[in-house]
PDB file of C-alpha atoms in Angstrom:
ATOM      1  CA  MET A   1     -23.339  55.964   2.998  1.00 40.00           C
ATOM      2  CA  ALA A   2     -20.092  55.063   0.973  1.00 42.00           C
ATOM      3  CA  GLN A   3     -18.428  51.690   1.876  1.00 44.00           C
ATOM      4  CA  GLU A   4     -14.662  51.800   2.605  1.00 50.00           C
ATOM      5  CA  ASN A   5     -12.281  49.740   0.384  1.00 52.00           C
ATOM      6  CA  THR A   6     -10.163  47.281   1.829  1.00 59.00           C
ATOM      7  CA  ALA A   7      -6.751  46.686   0.659  1.00 63.00           C
ATOM      8  CA  GLN A   8      -7.955  43.580  -1.143  1.00 73.00           C
ATOM      9  CA  ASP A   9     -10.671  45.683  -3.133  1.00 84.00           C
ATOM     10  CA  THR A  10      -8.309  48.164  -4.571  1.00 92.00           C
ATOM     11  CA  PRO A  11      -6.474  47.987  -8.163  1.00 94.00           C
ATOM     12  CA  VAL A  12      -2.913  46.799  -8.232  1.00 96.00           C
ATOM     13  CA  TRP A  13      -0.645  49.092 -10.158  1.00 96.00           C
ATOM     14  CA  LEU A  14       2.542  47.807 -11.804  1.00 96.00           C
ATOM     15  CA  ILE A  15       4.813  50.857 -12.442  1.00 96.00           C
ATOM     16  CA  THR A  16       8.351  50.843 -13.989  1.00 95.00           C
ATOM     17  CA  GLY A  17      10.700  53.564 -13.687  1.00 94.00           C
ATOM     18  CA  CYS A  18       9.865  54.914 -10.155  1.00 96.00           C
ATOM     19  CA  SER A  19      13.393  56.330  -9.267  1.00 94.00           C
ATOM     20  CA  THR A  20      12.644  59.796 -10.457  1.00 92.00           C
ATOM     21  CA  GLY A  21      10.109  62.094 -12.326  1.00 91.00           C
ATOM     22  CA  PHE A  22       6.757  60.805 -13.492  1.00 92.00           C
ATOM     23  CA  GLY A  23       6.975  57.208 -12.319  1.00 94.00           C
ATOM     24  CA  ARG A  24       8.097  58.305  -8.932  1.00 96.00           C
ATOM     25  CA  GLU A  25       5.172  60.905  -8.595  1.00 96.00           C
ATOM     26  CA  LEU A  26       2.528  58.378  -9.821  1.00 96.00           C
ATOM     27  CA  ALA A  27       3.651  55.809  -7.411  1.00 97.00           C
ATOM     28  CA  LYS A  28       3.243  58.549  -4.461  1.00 97.00           C
ATOM     29  CA  LEU A  29      -0.309  59.215  -5.802  1.00 97.00           C
ATOM     30  CA  VAL A  30      -1.311  55.567  -5.920  1.00 97.00           C
ATOM     31  CA  LEU A  31      -0.228  54.649  -2.425  1.00 97.00           C
ATOM     32  CA  ALA A  32      -1.452  58.061  -1.285  1.00 96.00           C
ATOM     33  CA  ARG A  33      -4.955  56.952  -2.729  1.00 96.00           C
ATOM     34  CA  GLY A  34      -4.564  53.619  -0.697  1.00 95.00           C
ATOM     35  CA  TRP A  35      -4.226  51.592  -3.764  1.00 96.00           C
ATOM     36  CA  ARG A  36      -1.919  48.645  -4.007  1.00 97.00           C
ATOM     37  CA  ALA A  37       1.334  49.160  -6.071  1.00 97.00           C
ATOM     38  CA  VAL A  38       4.522  47.398  -7.537  1.00 97.00           C
ATOM     39  CA  VAL A  39       6.943  50.134  -7.705  1.00 98.00           C
ATOM     40  CA  THR A  40      10.204  49.252  -9.802  1.00 97.00           C
ATOM     41  CA  ALA A  41      13.528  50.882 -10.966  1.00 96.00           C
ATOM     42  CA  ARG A  42      16.845  49.251 -11.864  1.00 95.00           C
ATOM     43  CA  ASP A  43      17.932  49.761  -8.298  1.00 96.00           C
ATOM     44  CA  ALA A  44      15.210  48.696  -5.749  1.00 96.00           C
ATOM     45  CA  ALA A  45      17.090  50.648  -3.071  1.00 97.00           C
ATOM     46  CA  LYS A  46      16.309  53.811  -4.837  1.00 97.00           C
ATOM     47  CA  VAL A  47      12.442  53.233  -4.488  1.00 97.00           C
ATOM     48  CA  ALA A  48      12.519  51.828  -1.119  1.00 97.00           C
ATOM     49  CA  ASP A  49      11.478  54.879   0.582  1.00 97.00           C
ATOM     50  CA  LEU A  50       8.324  55.062  -1.634  1.00 97.00           C
ATOM     51  CA  ILE A  51       6.778  51.982   0.227  1.00 97.00           C
ATOM     52  CA  GLU A  52       7.704  52.944   3.778  1.00 97.00           C
ATOM     53  CA  GLY A  53       4.457  53.027   5.870  1.00 96.00           C
ATOM     54  CA  HIS A  54       2.710  51.117   2.803  1.00 96.00           C
ATOM     55  CA  GLU A  55       4.482  47.647   3.200  1.00 96.00           C
ATOM     56  CA  ASP A  56       0.956  45.861   3.545  1.00 95.00           C
ATOM     57  CA  ARG A  57      -0.109  47.080  -0.017  1.00 96.00           C
ATOM     58  CA  ALA A  58       3.236  47.901  -1.823  1.00 97.00           C
ATOM     59  CA  LEU A  59       6.294  46.037  -3.183  1.00 97.00           C
ATOM     60  CA  ALA A  60       9.459  47.604  -4.249  1.00 98.00           C
ATOM     61  CA  LEU A  61      11.692  45.523  -6.875  1.00 97.00           C
ATOM     62  CA  ALA A  62      14.579  45.915  -9.058  1.00 97.00           C
ATOM     63  CA  LEU A  63      13.820  45.946 -12.697  1.00 95.00           C
ATOM     64  CA  ASP A  64      15.657  46.791 -15.797  1.00 92.00           C
ATOM     65  CA  VAL A  65      12.807  46.394 -18.571  1.00 89.00           C
ATOM     66  CA  ASP A  66      15.646  45.441 -21.084  1.00 86.00           C
ATOM     67  CA  GLN A  67      16.015  42.341 -19.330  1.00 90.00           C
ATOM     68  CA  PRO A  68      13.239  39.469 -20.119  1.00 91.00           C
ATOM     69  CA  THR A  69      13.972  37.347 -17.095  1.00 94.00           C
ATOM     70  CA  GLN A  70      13.761  40.250 -14.471  1.00 94.00           C
ATOM     71  CA  VAL A  71      10.491  41.325 -16.262  1.00 93.00           C
ATOM     72  CA  ARG A  72       8.986  37.664 -15.748  1.00 94.00           C
ATOM     73  CA  SER A  73      10.305  37.852 -12.087  1.00 95.00           C
ATOM     74  CA  VAL A  74       8.717  40.917 -11.225  1.00 95.00           C
ATOM     75  CA  VAL A  75       5.232  39.866 -12.750  1.00 94.00           C
ATOM     76  CA  ARG A  76       5.706  36.477 -10.799  1.00 95.00           C
ATOM     77  CA  GLN A  77       6.215  38.320  -7.605  1.00 96.00           C
ATOM     78  CA  ALA A  78       3.460  40.744  -8.196  1.00 95.00           C
ATOM     79  CA  GLU A  79       1.203  37.689  -8.757  1.00 95.00           C
ATOM     80  CA  ALA A  80       2.310  35.945  -5.692  1.00 96.00           C
ATOM     81  CA  ARG A  81       1.814  38.971  -3.489  1.00 96.00           C
ATOM     82  CA  PHE A  82      -1.538  40.558  -5.109  1.00 96.00           C
ATOM     83  CA  GLY A  83      -2.933  37.930  -7.362  1.00 94.00           C
ATOM     84  CA  ALA A  84      -2.481  40.153 -10.596  1.00 91.00           C
ATOM     85  CA  ALA A  85      -1.625  43.560 -11.717  1.00 92.00           C
ATOM     86  CA  ASP A  86      -4.652  45.625 -12.911  1.00 94.00           C
ATOM     87  CA  VAL A  87      -3.053  48.599 -14.211  1.00 94.00           C
ATOM     88  CA  LEU A  88       0.657  48.564 -15.921  1.00 93.00           C
ATOM     89  CA  VAL A  89       2.398  51.762 -16.257  1.00 94.00           C
ATOM     90  CA  ASN A  90       5.514  51.286 -18.455  1.00 91.00           C
ATOM     91  CA  ASN A  91       7.368  54.341 -17.882  1.00 89.00           C
ATOM     92  CA  ALA A  92      10.806  53.376 -17.842  1.00 85.00           C
ATOM     93  CA  GLY A  93      12.968  54.901 -20.426  1.00 75.00           C
ATOM     94  CA  TYR A  94      15.734  57.181 -21.282  1.00 65.00           C
ATOM     95  CA  GLY A  95      15.776  60.917 -21.869  1.00 62.00           C
ATOM     96  CA  TYR A  96      17.414  62.892 -24.434  1.00 56.00           C
ATOM     97  CA  LEU A  97      17.596  66.615 -23.569  1.00 60.00           C
ATOM     98  CA  ALA A  98      18.735  68.735 -26.354  1.00 59.00           C
ATOM     99  CA  ALA A  99      17.399  71.521 -28.424  1.00 60.00           C
ATOM    100  CA  ILE A 100      15.516  69.965 -31.362  1.00 55.00           C
ATOM    101  CA  VAL A 101      17.495  71.973 -33.998  1.00 58.00           C
ATOM    102  CA  ARG A 102      20.758  70.678 -32.515  1.00 60.00           C
ATOM    103  CA  THR A 103      19.747  67.125 -32.741  1.00 58.00           C
ATOM    104  CA  ARG A 104      20.973  64.557 -35.205  1.00 60.00           C
ATOM    105  CA  LEU A 105      18.307  62.328 -36.168  1.00 57.00           C
ATOM    106  CA  SER A 106      20.721  59.416 -36.409  1.00 58.00           C
ATOM    107  CA  CYS A 107      21.222  60.099 -32.585  1.00 58.00           C
ATOM    108  CA  LEU A 108      17.613  59.905 -31.897  1.00 53.00           C
ATOM    109  CA  SER A 109      17.175  56.521 -33.511  1.00 56.00           C
ATOM    110  CA  ALA A 110      19.895  55.008 -31.632  1.00 54.00           C
ATOM    111  CA  TRP A 111      18.400  55.102 -28.297  1.00 52.00           C
ATOM    112  CA  PRO A 112      17.393  51.522 -27.069  1.00 52.00           C
ATOM    113  CA  GLY A 113      13.687  50.506 -27.636  1.00 51.00           C
ATOM    114  CA  ALA A 114      13.500  53.094 -30.453  1.00 50.00           C
ATOM    115  CA  PRO A 115      11.063  51.909 -33.117  1.00 46.00           C
ATOM    116  CA  GLY A 116      12.362  51.441 -36.516  1.00 45.00           C
ATOM    117  CA  PRO A 117      12.338  52.172 -39.612  1.00 44.00           C
ATOM    118  CA  HIS A 118      12.690  55.845 -38.704  1.00 41.00           C
ATOM    119  CA  LEU A 119      11.396  58.625 -40.650  1.00 40.00           C
ATOM    120  CA  GLN A 120      14.279  60.715 -41.842  1.00 38.00           C
ATOM    121  CA  PRO A 121      13.849  63.757 -44.712  1.00 41.00           C
ATOM    122  CA  GLY A 122      12.713  62.248 -47.882  1.00 39.00           C
ATOM    123  CA  ARG A 123      13.126  58.535 -46.788  1.00 38.00           C
ATOM    124  CA  LEU A 124      12.826  55.882 -44.262  1.00 35.00           C
ATOM    125  CA  ARG A 125      16.024  54.672 -42.718  1.00 38.00           C
ATOM    126  CA  ARG A 126      16.983  51.995 -40.021  1.00 35.00           C
ATOM    127  CA  PRO A 127      19.059  53.199 -36.996  1.00 39.00           C
ATOM    128  CA  ALA A 128      22.813  53.402 -37.959  1.00 38.00           C
ATOM    129  CA  ALA A 129      24.389  55.270 -35.256  1.00 38.00           C
ATOM    130  CA  SER A 130      25.211  53.964 -31.749  1.00 39.00           C
ATOM    131  CA  ARG A 131      24.720  56.086 -28.598  1.00 42.00           C
ATOM    132  CA  ALA A 132      28.387  56.359 -28.079  1.00 44.00           C
ATOM    133  CA  ALA A 133      28.745  57.921 -31.320  1.00 44.00           C
ATOM    134  CA  CYS A 134      26.133  60.319 -30.589  1.00 44.00           C
ATOM    135  CA  ARG A 135      27.575  61.295 -27.358  1.00 48.00           C
ATOM    136  CA  GLN A 136      30.813  61.819 -29.116  1.00 46.00           C
ATOM    137  CA  SER A 137      29.366  64.262 -31.769  1.00 44.00           C
ATOM    138  CA  ARG A 138      27.118  66.394 -29.616  1.00 44.00           C
ATOM    139  CA  PRO A 139      27.884  70.205 -30.422  1.00 46.00           C
TER     140      PRO A 139
END
């Protein structure tokens, strides 16, 4: 006969970007399976509903992954509550929705966290354009 897991036996998931999309759906799945989770978004109020009914094994926290002090704070809170995080899903990010043929390469390289140097036709180049400039130049 299979042994039932207690909350202490389940993995702890730390998931960023849970306010919408993939992060939100993954957080729902993790909690539905009975696992423990730290769900984050820039605004904790946008993920508070995810932990309703799971308060004993879930934590909703504010996190902007571009802010190192917030990252450290979330890790400390996760460790204090659950001891450690077993799985990290770094899902937070920006989306750029446009047809690829209508997208300037300089605009793609201007997004925060974009790795550089960037491959451009015939050469490697560092990001030069700002996000604001890209927004103004969209077709």
